[in-house]
Amino acid sequence: MSKRDAREKSENPFAEDFSGGGENPATQNANDFEAPGERPRKKACRSESAEAKRPSKKGSKTAKAKRSPSKKKKSSVSRFFKKLGKQIKRLFNDVVEWASRSRRNKIIAISSASAAALLIVGGIVLAILGAGGDTKPKMQLELVEEEVAANYSFVDASEYAGTLLETTEDAGVEYLEETLFVGDSNMARMVMYGLLDYSNVIGIESMGIQGVTSVKSVYFSGYDEPVTIPTAISLMKPRRIIFNFGTNNLLGTSTEDFIESYNAALAAIEEAYPYSDIIIMAIHPLGQNRSNTALTQSQVDDYNLALINYARDAGYPFLDTAEVLKDEDGWLKEKFAYSDGIHLTSEALQTVLSYARTHAHIVEDARPQPIGSVPTQVAPPARETEADFDPALVASAAQSIFTSNGFTLASGHSGTATVNWSWVWPTEGAEGGTEETVAQNLYSSYLASYPGVTSGQVLISYSTSGSEYVFSVQVYPAAAAHTHSYTYTSNNNGTHNAVCANTDGACTVKTITNEACTYGSFTTNGTTCSRTCTMCGYVDTHASVAGAFTVDVAATETTAGSQHWLCQHSLTGGGLCGAKYTEAIPATGATHTHSYTWVDNGNGTHTGTCTGAGTCDAQTVTEDHTWGAWTDSGDGTNHSRTCSKCGASETAAHSFSGGSCSVCAAAEPVVVVTDPPAS
């Protein structure tokens, strides 16, 4: 927030909405709040699943059941005085702003502001009386429809199901009334712009996440001193909390340290008041043209990626408001960026509130009943109004003036500067609060010196030399049309980083960090499946899960066929790998019957040669004879046998025993003995 913004807020005693937050005894102090009873439940990160807590896409019956009956319309008199009070309030702010620009105006401003204050108080009193004593006007926030950038990409929503809040029916202003927005200066702007009041916002200027647990920064009516944010939450007893810190940590805090402090902050809040449902909100994007270029969008994206991973692991829902705040190139939309390119406009915060209503997270109200008294949060004490002159504010305001008149900021520039111009402003008499006027003088002097150079890339810097502030203005030719030429480096985890090496113009996305890999299709070797990132070459591999074979080409007797299966591995986010594995089917061959021609080898064996049709798997076979039975040769002496395959034969002598051959059973011949002739 610029010093002017801080001054406007600190000098405006009516920045706090005149709405009560419950009973507020004047004697109550920070230690008098009602002690919480026994915890009725634990957070989702400890016991219940985040999925069970998510509302359905069709809205939440709980949200409708909890909505209170509509209040009667206020009378026309009440509405008249309410509007009158707002007009007088604006008049008062204008008077204070005018007074801040010069010490000479203060005497007049004091009497004017006092009169305005009396009129405001009178108008508010009459408005309250006309409203029947209702001290907290019902919110009248219109629902804003905002489209998501076509190429917006933060994370794969399917990987964060149950964590990333999806679209629901409009939960209405009742949802916001039951919600406490806790964060830094952008949350504080919800009150400054009149969108919410202090009963629904804890917004601390310039606070980083590390200050949540220790810095006493929240003020309550009737309390002697401020309290920390966890203590303030225990006093205010909200049904739910939308938590948003991070912008003030972008310089000098690593992502790991940021998440560690974030976890400590939420743990302290749950310890102080364990009954509120906590929602983590994304850090908003930065403007492409911003006063502090040391803050980078890549760091914001790193923080947000770490936050949603933390939310998933710890069981907190995540509200991705960045998707309606970013433009097509990933920067904060121009209409949503305050002049410094860092803070949000009223329109941006209205869009954030509408997004919260249409991405509602409604679970059972776990707070002990009855809620009991809630003290009234008030604005912090006014800061010193006499700020020192700040040349940095002059340079920032001058950049805004130049860019609103046809120039672009030289976030990167090419060529030789067409203008190198210096302009001085005396340090003596330079007053805080006049920076924008000085910036306008600088621009007017520039036009007088270079009337023909009204476009290009402008770079404005400053230094102090003796009794003068020296402002330097450099103008470079308009940036050439730029085509990204990225060099990708794999992180070996499914993401990669990219750096644009093309210098033909100002690169709006010079570096990309932790971008998800873009893969081709899976292929398989039958054992593992793999796919390769088309940008960085990272190979994603997993084990194949074979499906059933499908025959593509049937095999024949003489030709091979083919068949395939598809990998059944389940992918993250749903679906199957589907990688195709193909293998051959051998030819079947013809049906074959052996037809052997046998030849006696003369050594007790014979050899057969197959002459059958078709492919023979045993063309030649050598084996022992296959003998038939022994038969009598009929010569009374021998018997013989023949091979049944080749016809070879062999002969052997009878072996008589008991009157017959023991081998062939031939009868033993009878020998007739005759008497010798008589002598």
mmCIF file of C-alpha atoms in Angstrom, residues 212-343:
data_model
loop_
_atom_site.group_PDB
_atom_site.id
_atom_site.type_symbol
_atom_site.label_atom_id
_atom_site.label_comp_id
_atom_site.label_asym_id
_atom_site.label_seq_id
_atom_site.Cartn_x
_atom_site.Cartn_y
_atom_site.Cartn_z
ATOM 1 C CA VAL A 212 0.555 -14.062 12.796
ATOM 2 C CA THR A 213 1.444 -15.845 16.000
ATOM 3 C CA SER A 214 3.387 -13.114 17.780
ATOM 4 C CA VAL A 215 2.529 -9.580 16.642
ATOM 5 C CA LYS A 216 -0.230 -7.888 18.655
ATOM 6 C CA SER A 217 -2.017 -6.071 15.869
ATOM 7 C CA VAL A 218 -5.797 -6.461 16.352
ATOM 8 C CA TYR A 219 -7.680 -3.828 18.383
ATOM 9 C CA PHE A 220 -10.997 -4.249 20.231
ATOM 10 C CA SER A 221 -13.228 -1.667 21.848
ATOM 11 C CA GLY A 222 -12.746 -1.665 25.613
ATOM 12 C CA TYR A 223 -9.431 -3.522 25.558
ATOM 13 C CA ASP A 224 -6.293 -1.970 26.983
ATOM 14 C CA GLU A 225 -3.952 -3.300 24.322
ATOM 15 C CA PRO A 226 -4.075 -5.087 20.964
ATOM 16 C CA VAL A 227 -3.980 -8.881 20.695
ATOM 17 C CA THR A 228 -2.484 -11.405 18.285
ATOM 18 C CA ILE A 229 -4.506 -12.830 15.407
ATOM 19 C CA PRO A 230 -5.095 -16.249 17.090
ATOM 20 C CA THR A 231 -6.375 -14.507 20.222
ATOM 21 C CA ALA A 232 -8.560 -12.185 18.126
ATOM 22 C CA ILE A 233 -10.112 -15.208 16.398
ATOM 23 C CA SER A 234 -10.865 -16.810 19.759
ATOM 24 C CA LEU A 235 -12.696 -13.591 20.713
ATOM 25 C CA MET A 236 -14.632 -13.227 17.442
ATOM 26 C CA LYS A 237 -15.617 -16.951 17.249
ATOM 27 C CA PRO A 238 -16.204 -17.160 13.472
ATOM 28 C CA ARG A 239 -17.905 -20.151 11.881
ATOM 29 C CA ARG A 240 -15.258 -20.262 9.163
ATOM 30 C CA ILE A 241 -12.001 -18.487 8.296
ATOM 31 C CA ILE A 242 -10.643 -17.694 4.818
ATOM 32 C CA PHE A 243 -6.911 -17.265 5.390
ATOM 33 C CA ASN A 244 -4.674 -15.285 3.001
ATOM 34 C CA PHE A 245 -1.034 -14.331 3.592
ATOM 35 C CA GLY A 246 2.079 -14.399 1.408
ATOM 36 C CA THR A 247 2.564 -11.188 -0.592
ATOM 37 C CA ASN A 248 4.710 -9.658 2.168
ATOM 38 C CA ASN A 249 6.921 -12.777 2.249
ATOM 39 C CA LEU A 250 7.920 -12.732 -1.425
ATOM 40 C CA LEU A 251 11.244 -11.029 -0.713
ATOM 41 C CA GLY A 252 13.683 -13.039 1.390
ATOM 42 C CA THR A 253 11.516 -16.000 2.448
ATOM 43 C CA SER A 254 12.116 -19.403 0.866
ATOM 44 C CA THR A 255 9.119 -21.514 -0.062
ATOM 45 C CA GLU A 256 10.059 -24.072 2.596
ATOM 46 C CA ASP A 257 10.292 -21.440 5.357
ATOM 47 C CA PHE A 258 7.027 -19.869 4.175
ATOM 48 C CA ILE A 259 5.134 -23.163 4.484
ATOM 49 C CA GLU A 260 6.712 -23.857 7.875
ATOM 50 C CA SER A 261 5.512 -20.475 9.189
ATOM 51 C CA TYR A 262 2.107 -21.026 7.557
ATOM 52 C CA ASN A 263 1.706 -24.330 9.382
ATOM 53 C CA ALA A 264 2.714 -22.713 12.690
ATOM 54 C CA ALA A 265 0.150 -19.938 12.166
ATOM 55 C CA LEU A 266 -2.744 -22.339 11.508
ATOM 56 C CA ALA A 267 -1.707 -24.540 14.423
ATOM 57 C CA ALA A 268 -1.788 -21.500 16.732
ATOM 58 C CA ILE A 269 -5.259 -20.530 15.454
ATOM 59 C CA GLU A 270 -6.612 -24.047 15.999
ATOM 60 C CA GLU A 271 -5.095 -24.102 19.462
ATOM 61 C CA ALA A 272 -6.724 -20.775 20.344
ATOM 62 C CA TYR A 273 -10.141 -21.598 18.834
ATOM 63 C CA PRO A 274 -10.539 -25.154 17.457
ATOM 64 C CA TYR A 275 -14.129 -24.727 16.255
ATOM 65 C CA SER A 276 -13.664 -22.655 13.081
ATOM 66 C CA ASP A 277 -13.463 -24.269 9.647
ATOM 67 C CA ILE A 278 -10.265 -22.942 7.985
ATOM 68 C CA ILE A 279 -10.004 -22.369 4.214
ATOM 69 C CA ILE A 280 -6.655 -21.485 2.604
ATOM 70 C CA MET A 281 -6.962 -18.838 -0.118
ATOM 71 C CA ALA A 282 -4.480 -18.508 -2.989
ATOM 72 C CA ILE A 283 -2.070 -15.582 -3.004
ATOM 73 C CA HIS A 284 -3.258 -13.101 -5.622
ATOM 74 C CA PRO A 285 -1.173 -12.569 -8.802
ATOM 75 C CA LEU A 286 1.003 -9.511 -9.410
ATOM 76 C CA GLY A 287 0.494 -6.909 -12.115
ATOM 77 C CA GLN A 288 2.837 -7.029 -15.071
ATOM 78 C CA ASN A 289 3.531 -3.314 -14.490
ATOM 79 C CA ARG A 290 4.316 -2.929 -10.795
ATOM 80 C CA SER A 291 6.291 -0.546 -8.637
ATOM 81 C CA ASN A 292 8.474 -3.249 -7.107
ATOM 82 C CA THR A 293 9.835 -5.493 -9.868
ATOM 83 C CA ALA A 294 11.826 -7.509 -7.311
ATOM 84 C CA LEU A 295 8.520 -9.250 -6.561
ATOM 85 C CA THR A 296 8.075 -11.974 -9.162
ATOM 86 C CA GLN A 297 5.025 -13.851 -10.369
ATOM 87 C CA SER A 298 7.061 -17.060 -10.496
ATOM 88 C CA GLN A 299 7.587 -16.776 -6.721
ATOM 89 C CA VAL A 300 3.834 -16.279 -6.240
ATOM 90 C CA ASP A 301 3.181 -19.411 -8.317
ATOM 91 C CA ASP A 302 5.762 -21.373 -6.301
ATOM 92 C CA TYR A 303 4.091 -20.298 -3.055
ATOM 93 C CA ASN A 304 0.632 -21.232 -4.353
ATOM 94 C CA LEU A 305 1.774 -24.669 -5.528
ATOM 95 C CA ALA A 306 3.359 -25.303 -2.135
ATOM 96 C CA LEU A 307 0.187 -24.058 -0.402
ATOM 97 C CA ILE A 308 -2.186 -26.379 -2.260
ATOM 98 C CA ASN A 309 0.124 -29.327 -1.587
ATOM 99 C CA TYR A 310 0.218 -28.342 2.074
ATOM 100 C CA ALA A 311 -3.586 -27.987 2.106
ATOM 101 C CA ARG A 312 -3.997 -31.462 0.584
ATOM 102 C CA ASP A 313 -1.587 -33.056 3.048
ATOM 103 C CA ALA A 314 -2.998 -31.250 6.092
ATOM 104 C CA GLY A 315 -6.681 -31.612 5.150
ATOM 105 C CA TYR A 316 -7.588 -27.965 4.502
ATOM 106 C CA PRO A 317 -9.772 -26.861 1.540
ATOM 107 C CA PHE A 318 -8.080 -24.530 -0.971
ATOM 108 C CA LEU A 319 -9.838 -21.526 -2.573
ATOM 109 C CA ASP A 320 -8.119 -20.761 -5.892
ATOM 110 C CA THR A 321 -9.205 -17.133 -6.359
ATOM 111 C CA ALA A 322 -6.170 -16.596 -8.614
ATOM 112 C CA GLU A 323 -8.020 -18.247 -11.500
ATOM 113 C CA VAL A 324 -10.417 -15.289 -11.826
ATOM 114 C CA LEU A 325 -7.771 -12.628 -11.147
ATOM 115 C CA LYS A 326 -5.196 -13.707 -13.766
ATOM 116 C CA ASP A 327 -5.173 -12.553 -17.371
ATOM 117 C CA GLU A 328 -4.261 -14.616 -20.447
ATOM 118 C CA ASP A 329 -0.514 -14.178 -19.774
ATOM 119 C CA GLY A 330 -0.656 -15.126 -16.098
ATOM 120 C CA TRP A 331 -0.515 -11.592 -14.632
ATOM 121 C CA LEU A 332 -3.077 -9.792 -12.490
ATOM 122 C CA LYS A 333 -5.762 -8.411 -14.819
ATOM 123 C CA GLU A 334 -5.157 -4.718 -15.461
ATOM 124 C CA LYS A 335 -8.594 -3.687 -14.186
ATOM 125 C CA PHE A 336 -7.875 -5.471 -10.890
ATOM 126 C CA ALA A 337 -4.460 -3.869 -10.268
ATOM 127 C CA TYR A 338 -4.083 -0.785 -8.091
ATOM 128 C CA SER A 339 -1.604 1.811 -9.366
ATOM 129 C CA ASP A 340 1.333 0.018 -7.709
ATOM 130 C CA GLY A 341 0.491 -3.239 -9.513
ATOM 131 C CA ILE A 342 0.607 -5.118 -6.202
ATOM 132 C CA HIS A 343 -2.553 -4.237 -4.294
#
